[in-house]
Amino acid sequence: MAKRVAIVLAAGVSSRMNTRLAKVLHEVCGRPMLAYVFDACREVGVDKIYAVVGYGAEQVKDRFADSNDIVWVQQDEQKGTAHAVLCCRKHLKDFDGETLVLCGDGPLIRDKTLKTLIGKHEAGQSAATLATAVLDDPAGYGRIIRDTYGNIQGILEDSDCTDEQLAIKEVNPSYYLFNNKVLFEVLEKVKPDNAKKEYYLTDALSLIIATGHKVEAITAVLPEEAMGVNSRAQLSEASKIMQRRIQRQLLENGVTIVDPDNTWIDARAQIGQDTVVEPFTYIHGEVRIGRGCRIGPFAYLRSGTVLEDDVVLGVFTEVKNSVLGQGVRARHHSYIGDAAVGENVNVGAGSITANFDGEKVSRTSVGDNCYIGSGAILIAPLELKGGSHIKPGAVVSQDSIGKK
Ligand code: UD1
Ligand code: CA
């Protein structure tokens, strides 16, 4: 297998997003866009990921502080995508292998497409291979220029196209695989002679062709994965596409989603077989739901929630950072936060954990088979023994039930 690294471009200032946050940290279904691009690189196998950062670099590095396969490369001034790749020169100039170059603002990338790209590149022994997409509305993307035989000649940015070229529907989603040495040789020759006066990575391709090396383009990218997120409108569009993918996977895993359009499930959530998710359910963050549960309608599950099998959560029930044992039922209007709830506990309508006293958050523990009557308030820190029976409307503190 060829040696392979990835360069991910994530330094750009995003004026179109109108944001103070680094663009690549904006979230799509609960995860920063950049996380999806890193994952796609890992799926196809790379030795290292060189992430080029600039605008908001510290925020970006902090967010991925746990990843040890990333080399952060600083681009102080954002002079264009070719300049961004050149910033990796000191690390990669002598690397004899394949270099995948991707943009951090393309979260919809799929590893399946990258595998097709790699397969084509290696079979064709090309100096560069890119994967293209055909879009009904190609506005804003670089257009693929081919000769009359269909051979690729280069890529032209929207702002440099003639009206005729603007009509080309085959675009550049920015998925490239290069022979590393050829890439760094031609990058030195890229000039900022375009409408935006930037150093364009797309120019590297025509330069490679001009030096007599082979460049191939394959139309392997689905329209829905071609999108680069440059605006808030595209961010919400990308989230919608990602949400559909997440739900499709869950449906295949045997989860029923009654109304997919009115359900939102985080990319990090796991849901077991034969669980039914009713409409207007919002699952956010790291949430794990077992088998045979019934969630919603109008349920809100937040980070750190673990539901064992056969749990029933009904209307306007919110759970945060809590583990609910098998068979727990909280059918109406409850809040369970920072709690460990044993098996078969009945949480009556409107009962809540009071987990925050204005200064600190405390935990509640409820043993197996407890009955919590409607409207009860469990004041944390609290430990209820298994089998406890709490009357409706009770205000329960550790003092009121005696010390542990
Ligand atoms: C780029 C491509 C375009 C393609 C589109 C796909 C170029 C010149 N154009 O355009 O052909 O259709 O992506 O989405 O490459 N970046 C840096 N440093 C810089 C400039 C950009 O790291 O100096 C990063 C950005 O953070 C971003 C990526 O490179 O993640 C692409 O830059 P962006 O400005 O979004 O390029 P597009 O105009 O979308
Ligand atoms: Ca972009």
PDB file of N, CA, C and O in Angstrom, residues 88-142:
ATOM      1  N   CYS A  88       2.634  23.557   4.406  1.00  0.00           N
ATOM      2  CA  CYS A  88       3.017  22.224   4.895  1.00  0.00           C
ATOM      3  C   CYS A  88       4.360  21.782   4.332  1.00  0.00           C
ATOM      4  O   CYS A  88       4.822  20.675   4.608  1.00  0.00           O
ATOM      5  N   ARG A  89       4.970  22.632   3.526  1.00  0.00           N
ATOM      6  CA  ARG A  89       6.188  22.245   2.818  1.00  0.00           C
ATOM      7  C   ARG A  89       7.278  21.735   3.760  1.00  0.00           C
ATOM      8  O   ARG A  89       7.918  20.721   3.493  1.00  0.00           O
ATOM      9  N   LYS A  90       7.459  22.444   4.845  1.00  0.00           N
ATOM     10  CA  LYS A  90       8.560  22.053   5.732  1.00  0.00           C
ATOM     11  C   LYS A  90       8.363  20.630   6.282  1.00  0.00           C
ATOM     12  O   LYS A  90       9.329  19.937   6.579  1.00  0.00           O
ATOM     13  N   HIS A  91       7.131  20.197   6.389  1.00  0.00           N
ATOM     14  CA  HIS A  91       6.881  18.843   6.888  1.00  0.00           C
ATOM     15  C   HIS A  91       6.928  17.806   5.767  1.00  0.00           C
ATOM     16  O   HIS A  91       7.262  16.662   5.992  1.00  0.00           O
ATOM     17  N   LEU A  92       6.527  18.224   4.569  1.00  0.00           N
ATOM     18  CA  LEU A  92       6.233  17.224   3.541  1.00  0.00           C
ATOM     19  C   LEU A  92       7.108  17.260   2.292  1.00  0.00           C
ATOM     20  O   LEU A  92       6.945  16.413   1.410  1.00  0.00           O
ATOM     21  N   LYS A  93       8.037  18.209   2.215  1.00  0.00           N
ATOM     22  CA  LYS A  93       8.742  18.351   0.934  1.00  0.00           C
ATOM     23  C   LYS A  93       9.458  17.072   0.496  1.00  0.00           C
ATOM     24  O   LYS A  93       9.577  16.806  -0.689  1.00  0.00           O
ATOM     25  N   ASP A  94       9.907  16.266   1.454  1.00  0.00           N
ATOM     26  CA  ASP A  94      10.632  15.048   1.078  1.00  0.00           C
ATOM     27  C   ASP A  94       9.761  13.790   1.150  1.00  0.00           C
ATOM     28  O   ASP A  94      10.260  12.679   0.994  1.00  0.00           O
ATOM     29  N   PHE A  95       8.500  13.953   1.425  1.00  0.00           N
ATOM     30  CA  PHE A  95       7.624  12.789   1.588  1.00  0.00           C
ATOM     31  C   PHE A  95       7.356  12.125   0.227  1.00  0.00           C
ATOM     32  O   PHE A  95       6.919  12.763  -0.729  1.00  0.00           O
ATOM     33  N   ASP A  96       7.629  10.844   0.183  1.00  0.00           N
ATOM     34  CA  ASP A  96       7.490  10.112  -1.076  1.00  0.00           C
ATOM     35  C   ASP A  96       6.225   9.251  -0.968  1.00  0.00           C
ATOM     36  O   ASP A  96       6.274   8.117  -0.508  1.00  0.00           O
ATOM     37  N   GLY A  97       5.101   9.831  -1.349  1.00  0.00           N
ATOM     38  CA  GLY A  97       3.845   9.085  -1.224  1.00  0.00           C
ATOM     39  C   GLY A  97       2.689   9.892  -1.792  1.00  0.00           C
ATOM     40  O   GLY A  97       2.886  10.805  -2.596  1.00  0.00           O
ATOM     41  N   GLU A  98       1.477   9.532  -1.351  1.00  0.00           N
ATOM     42  CA  GLU A  98       0.269  10.202  -1.837  1.00  0.00           C
ATOM     43  C   GLU A  98      -0.204  11.226  -0.826  1.00  0.00           C
ATOM     44  O   GLU A  98      -0.186  10.960   0.373  1.00  0.00           O
ATOM     45  N   THR A  99      -0.663  12.349  -1.319  1.00  0.00           N
ATOM     46  CA  THR A  99      -1.197  13.375  -0.423  1.00  0.00           C
ATOM     47  C   THR A  99      -2.630  13.711  -0.816  1.00  0.00           C
ATOM     48  O   THR A  99      -2.907  14.163  -1.920  1.00  0.00           O
ATOM     49  N   LEU A 100      -3.498  13.451   0.142  1.00  0.00           N
ATOM     50  CA  LEU A 100      -4.912  13.765  -0.039  1.00  0.00           C
ATOM     51  C   LEU A 100      -5.072  15.217   0.404  1.00  0.00           C
ATOM     52  O   LEU A 100      -4.574  15.587   1.468  1.00  0.00           O
ATOM     53  N   VAL A 101      -5.729  16.042  -0.397  1.00  0.00           N
ATOM     54  CA  VAL A 101      -5.968  17.424   0.032  1.00  0.00           C
ATOM     55  C   VAL A 101      -7.478  17.670   0.058  1.00  0.00           C
ATOM     56  O   VAL A 101      -8.170  17.461  -0.951  1.00  0.00           O
ATOM     57  N   LEU A 102      -7.960  18.074   1.231  1.00  0.00           N
ATOM     58  CA  LEU A 102      -9.398  18.281   1.419  1.00  0.00           C
ATOM     59  C   LEU A 102      -9.635  19.604   2.131  1.00  0.00           C
ATOM     60  O   LEU A 102      -8.735  20.126   2.780  1.00  0.00           O
ATOM     61  N   CYS A 103     -10.866  20.093   2.015  1.00  0.00           N
ATOM     62  CA  CYS A 103     -11.223  21.339   2.695  1.00  0.00           C
ATOM     63  C   CYS A 103     -11.984  21.037   3.976  1.00  0.00           C
ATOM     64  O   CYS A 103     -12.872  20.178   3.987  1.00  0.00           O
ATOM     65  N   GLY A 104     -11.657  21.784   5.001  1.00  0.00           N
ATOM     66  CA  GLY A 104     -12.327  21.595   6.291  1.00  0.00           C
ATOM     67  C   GLY A 104     -13.776  22.028   6.281  1.00  0.00           C
ATOM     68  O   GLY A 104     -14.528  21.714   7.209  1.00  0.00           O
ATOM     69  N   ASP A 105     -14.208  22.734   5.245  1.00  0.00           N
ATOM     70  CA  ASP A 105     -15.607  23.191   5.213  1.00  0.00           C
ATOM     71  C   ASP A 105     -16.487  22.280   4.351  1.00  0.00           C
ATOM     72  O   ASP A 105     -17.549  22.691   3.907  1.00  0.00           O
ATOM     73  N   GLY A 106     -16.048  21.030   4.177  1.00  0.00           N
ATOM     74  CA  GLY A 106     -16.840  20.059   3.414  1.00  0.00           C
ATOM     75  C   GLY A 106     -17.231  18.865   4.268  1.00  0.00           C
ATOM     76  O   GLY A 106     -16.738  17.751   4.055  1.00  0.00           O
ATOM     77  N   PRO A 107     -18.133  19.060   5.240  1.00  0.00           N
ATOM     78  CA  PRO A 107     -18.442  17.988   6.196  1.00  0.00           C
ATOM     79  C   PRO A 107     -19.206  16.805   5.594  1.00  0.00           C
ATOM     80  O   PRO A 107     -19.283  15.750   6.214  1.00  0.00           O
ATOM     81  N   LEU A 108     -19.750  16.977   4.408  1.00  0.00           N
ATOM     82  CA  LEU A 108     -20.591  15.910   3.853  1.00  0.00           C
ATOM     83  C   LEU A 108     -19.792  14.850   3.097  1.00  0.00           C
ATOM     84  O   LEU A 108     -20.348  13.915   2.521  1.00  0.00           O
ATOM     85  N   ILE A 109     -18.510  14.993   3.119  1.00  0.00           N
ATOM     86  CA  ILE A 109     -17.599  14.054   2.471  1.00  0.00           C
ATOM     87  C   ILE A 109     -17.872  12.623   2.987  1.00  0.00           C
ATOM     88  O   ILE A 109     -18.163  12.432   4.154  1.00  0.00           O
ATOM     89  N   ARG A 110     -17.792  11.643   2.079  1.00  0.00           N
ATOM     90  CA  ARG A 110     -17.978  10.243   2.514  1.00  0.00           C
ATOM     91  C   ARG A 110     -16.712   9.451   2.192  1.00  0.00           C
ATOM     92  O   ARG A 110     -16.120   9.607   1.122  1.00  0.00           O
ATOM     93  N   ASP A 111     -16.333   8.572   3.102  1.00  0.00           N
ATOM     94  CA  ASP A 111     -15.094   7.826   2.882  1.00  0.00           C
ATOM     95  C   ASP A 111     -15.211   6.920   1.655  1.00  0.00           C
ATOM     96  O   ASP A 111     -14.227   6.636   0.978  1.00  0.00           O
ATOM     97  N   LYS A 112     -16.444   6.504   1.338  1.00  0.00           N
ATOM     98  CA  LYS A 112     -16.652   5.667   0.152  1.00  0.00           C
ATOM     99  C   LYS A 112     -16.134   6.381  -1.114  1.00  0.00           C
ATOM    100  O   LYS A 112     -15.492   5.777  -1.980  1.00  0.00           O
ATOM    101  N   THR A 113     -16.418   7.672  -1.199  1.00  0.00           N
ATOM    102  CA  THR A 113     -15.966   8.448  -2.354  1.00  0.00           C
ATOM    103  C   THR A 113     -14.445   8.557  -2.375  1.00  0.00           C
ATOM    104  O   THR A 113     -13.816   8.443  -3.433  1.00  0.00           O
ATOM    105  N   LEU A 114     -13.879   8.768  -1.203  1.00  0.00           N
ATOM    106  CA  LEU A 114     -12.417   8.874  -1.139  1.00  0.00           C
ATOM    107  C   LEU A 114     -11.763   7.559  -1.551  1.00  0.00           C
ATOM    108  O   LEU A 114     -10.718   7.548  -2.199  1.00  0.00           O
ATOM    109  N   LYS A 115     -12.393   6.439  -1.177  1.00  0.00           N
ATOM    110  CA  LYS A 115     -11.839   5.136  -1.576  1.00  0.00           C
ATOM    111  C   LYS A 115     -11.865   4.986  -3.090  1.00  0.00           C
ATOM    112  O   LYS A 115     -10.917   4.466  -3.697  1.00  0.00           O
ATOM    113  N   THR A 116     -12.951   5.435  -3.716  1.00  0.00           N
ATOM    114  CA  THR A 116     -13.033   5.395  -5.181  1.00  0.00           C
ATOM    115  C   THR A 116     -11.923   6.253  -5.786  1.00  0.00           C
ATOM    116  O   THR A 116     -11.259   5.860  -6.746  1.00  0.00           O
ATOM    117  N   LEU A 117     -11.717   7.414  -5.210  1.00  0.00           N
ATOM    118  CA  LEU A 117     -10.686   8.341  -5.694  1.00  0.00           C
ATOM    119  C   LEU A 117      -9.300   7.690  -5.605  1.00  0.00           C
ATOM    120  O   LEU A 117      -8.522   7.715  -6.564  1.00  0.00           O
ATOM    121  N   ILE A 118      -9.025   7.085  -4.463  1.00  0.00           N
ATOM    122  CA  ILE A 118      -7.713   6.468  -4.251  1.00  0.00           C
ATOM    123  C   ILE A 118      -7.514   5.304  -5.232  1.00  0.00           C
ATOM    124  O   ILE A 118      -6.455   5.168  -5.850  1.00  0.00           O
ATOM    125  N   GLY A 119      -8.573   4.503  -5.396  1.00  0.00           N
ATOM    126  CA  GLY A 119      -8.498   3.354  -6.311  1.00  0.00           C
ATOM    127  C   GLY A 119      -8.157   3.809  -7.720  1.00  0.00           C
ATOM    128  O   GLY A 119      -7.287   3.241  -8.390  1.00  0.00           O
ATOM    129  N   LYS A 120      -8.829   4.865  -8.167  1.00  0.00           N
ATOM    130  CA  LYS A 120      -8.619   5.385  -9.515  1.00  0.00           C
ATOM    131  C   LYS A 120      -7.199   5.932  -9.686  1.00  0.00           C
ATOM    132  O   LYS A 120      -6.521   5.695 -10.679  1.00  0.00           O
ATOM    133  N   HIS A 121      -6.755   6.654  -8.670  1.00  0.00           N
ATOM    134  CA  HIS A 121      -5.439   7.293  -8.709  1.00  0.00           C
ATOM    135  C   HIS A 121      -4.332   6.232  -8.810  1.00  0.00           C
ATOM    136  O   HIS A 121      -3.414   6.352  -9.616  1.00  0.00           O
ATOM    137  N   GLU A 122      -4.481   5.191  -8.006  1.00  0.00           N
ATOM    138  CA  GLU A 122      -3.434   4.167  -7.976  1.00  0.00           C
ATOM    139  C   GLU A 122      -3.462   3.319  -9.241  1.00  0.00           C
ATOM    140  O   GLU A 122      -2.416   2.996  -9.803  1.00  0.00           O
ATOM    141  N   ALA A 123      -4.678   3.004  -9.712  1.00  0.00           N
ATOM    142  CA  ALA A 123      -4.779   2.201 -10.930  1.00  0.00           C
ATOM    143  C   ALA A 123      -4.218   2.974 -12.127  1.00  0.00           C
ATOM    144  O   ALA A 123      -3.563   2.411 -13.002  1.00  0.00           O
ATOM    145  N   GLY A 124      -4.484   4.288 -12.166  1.00  0.00           N
ATOM    146  CA  GLY A 124      -4.052   5.102 -13.309  1.00  0.00           C
ATOM    147  C   GLY A 124      -2.632   5.609 -13.182  1.00  0.00           C
ATOM    148  O   GLY A 124      -2.106   6.198 -14.119  1.00  0.00           O
ATOM    149  N   GLN A 125      -2.032   5.392 -12.001  1.00  0.00           N
ATOM    150  CA  GLN A 125      -0.688   5.918 -11.721  1.00  0.00           C
ATOM    151  C   GLN A 125      -0.577   7.378 -12.135  1.00  0.00           C
ATOM    152  O   GLN A 125       0.379   7.800 -12.802  1.00  0.00           O
ATOM    153  N   SER A 126      -1.554   8.147 -11.731  1.00  0.00           N
ATOM    154  CA  SER A 126      -1.604   9.556 -12.103  1.00  0.00           C
ATOM    155  C   SER A 126      -0.784  10.399 -11.137  1.00  0.00           C
ATOM    156  O   SER A 126      -0.487   9.979 -10.024  1.00  0.00           O
ATOM    157  N   ALA A 127      -0.456  11.602 -11.581  1.00  0.00           N
ATOM    158  CA  ALA A 127       0.227  12.549 -10.689  1.00  0.00           C
ATOM    159  C   ALA A 127      -0.799  13.235  -9.798  1.00  0.00           C
ATOM    160  O   ALA A 127      -0.493  13.653  -8.688  1.00  0.00           O
ATOM    161  N   ALA A 128      -2.022  13.357 -10.321  1.00  0.00           N
ATOM    162  CA  ALA A 128      -3.105  13.923  -9.515  1.00  0.00           C
ATOM    163  C   ALA A 128      -4.437  13.363 -10.001  1.00  0.00           C
ATOM    164  O   ALA A 128      -4.609  13.129 -11.198  1.00  0.00           O
ATOM    165  N   THR A 129      -5.326  13.117  -9.059  1.00  0.00           N
ATOM    166  CA  THR A 129      -6.677  12.675  -9.420  1.00  0.00           C
ATOM    167  C   THR A 129      -7.648  13.497  -8.591  1.00  0.00           C
ATOM    168  O   THR A 129      -7.421  13.725  -7.405  1.00  0.00           O
ATOM    169  N   LEU A 130      -8.690  13.981  -9.244  1.00  0.00           N
ATOM    170  CA  LEU A 130      -9.709  14.674  -8.477  1.00  0.00           C
ATOM    171  C   LEU A 130     -11.059  14.049  -8.748  1.00  0.00           C
ATOM    172  O   LEU A 130     -11.263  13.422  -9.786  1.00  0.00           O
ATOM    173  N   ALA A 131     -11.934  14.188  -7.770  1.00  0.00           N
ATOM    174  CA  ALA A 131     -13.289  13.664  -7.930  1.00  0.00           C
ATOM    175  C   ALA A 131     -14.205  14.857  -8.129  1.00  0.00           C
ATOM    176  O   ALA A 131     -14.121  15.837  -7.403  1.00  0.00           O
ATOM    177  N   THR A 132     -15.056  14.787  -9.117  1.00  0.00           N
ATOM    178  CA  THR A 132     -15.921  15.929  -9.411  1.00  0.00           C
ATOM    179  C   THR A 132     -17.388  15.582  -9.150  1.00  0.00           C
ATOM    180  O   THR A 132     -17.742  14.422  -8.967  1.00  0.00           O
ATOM    181  N   ALA A 133     -18.215  16.617  -9.152  1.00  0.00           N
ATOM    182  CA  ALA A 133     -19.660  16.418  -8.984  1.00  0.00           C
ATOM    183  C   ALA A 133     -20.381  17.196 -10.076  1.00  0.00           C
ATOM    184  O   ALA A 133     -19.854  18.187 -10.587  1.00  0.00           O
ATOM    185  N   VAL A 134     -21.571  16.738 -10.428  1.00  0.00           N
ATOM    186  CA  VAL A 134     -22.371  17.463 -11.407  1.00  0.00           C
ATOM    187  C   VAL A 134     -23.576  18.048 -10.667  1.00  0.00           C
ATOM    188  O   VAL A 134     -24.352  17.314 -10.048  1.00  0.00           O
ATOM    189  N   LEU A 135     -23.682  19.364 -10.668  1.00  0.00           N
ATOM    190  CA  LEU A 135     -24.726  20.036  -9.890  1.00  0.00           C
ATOM    191  C   LEU A 135     -25.707  20.772 -10.793  1.00  0.00           C
ATOM    192  O   LEU A 135     -25.297  21.377 -11.790  1.00  0.00           O
ATOM    193  N   ASP A 136     -26.979  20.739 -10.440  1.00  0.00           N
ATOM    194  CA  ASP A 136     -27.971  21.527 -11.178  1.00  0.00           C
ATOM    195  C   ASP A 136     -27.642  23.013 -11.066  1.00  0.00           C
ATOM    196  O   ASP A 136     -27.804  23.767 -12.007  1.00  0.00           O
ATOM    197  N   ASP A 137     -27.228  23.412  -9.871  1.00  0.00           N
ATOM    198  CA  ASP A 137     -26.852  24.807  -9.668  1.00  0.00           C
ATOM    199  C   ASP A 137     -25.376  24.877  -9.257  1.00  0.00           C
ATOM    200  O   ASP A 137     -25.043  24.733  -8.085  1.00  0.00           O
ATOM    201  N   PRO A 138     -24.503  25.097 -10.241  1.00  0.00           N
ATOM    202  CA  PRO A 138     -23.063  25.062  -9.938  1.00  0.00           C
ATOM    203  C   PRO A 138     -22.508  26.386  -9.390  1.00  0.00           C
ATOM    204  O   PRO A 138     -21.301  26.479  -9.148  1.00  0.00           O
ATOM    205  N   ALA A 139     -23.352  27.366  -9.164  1.00  0.00           N
ATOM    206  CA  ALA A 139     -22.871  28.698  -8.766  1.00  0.00           C
ATOM    207  C   ALA A 139     -21.978  28.634  -7.527  1.00  0.00           C
ATOM    208  O   ALA A 139     -22.294  27.948  -6.562  1.00  0.00           O
ATOM    209  N   GLY A 140     -20.870  29.350  -7.598  1.00  0.00           N
ATOM    210  CA  GLY A 140     -19.976  29.446  -6.442  1.00  0.00           C
ATOM    211  C   GLY A 140     -18.853  28.431  -6.434  1.00  0.00           C
ATOM    212  O   GLY A 140     -17.882  28.583  -5.696  1.00  0.00           O
ATOM    213  N   TYR A 141     -18.959  27.392  -7.229  1.00  0.00           N
ATOM    214  CA  TYR A 141     -17.921  26.353  -7.238  1.00  0.00           C
ATOM    215  C   TYR A 141     -16.977  26.536  -8.419  1.00  0.00           C
ATOM    216  O   TYR A 141     -17.341  27.116  -9.442  1.00  0.00           O
ATOM    217  N   GLY A 142     -15.769  25.988  -8.282  1.00  0.00           N
ATOM    218  CA  GLY A 142     -14.840  25.966  -9.403  1.00  0.00           C
ATOM    219  C   GLY A 142     -15.395  25.036 -10.479  1.00  0.00           C
ATOM    220  O   GLY A 142     -15.932  23.966 -10.172  1.00  0.00           O
TER     221      GLY A 142
END
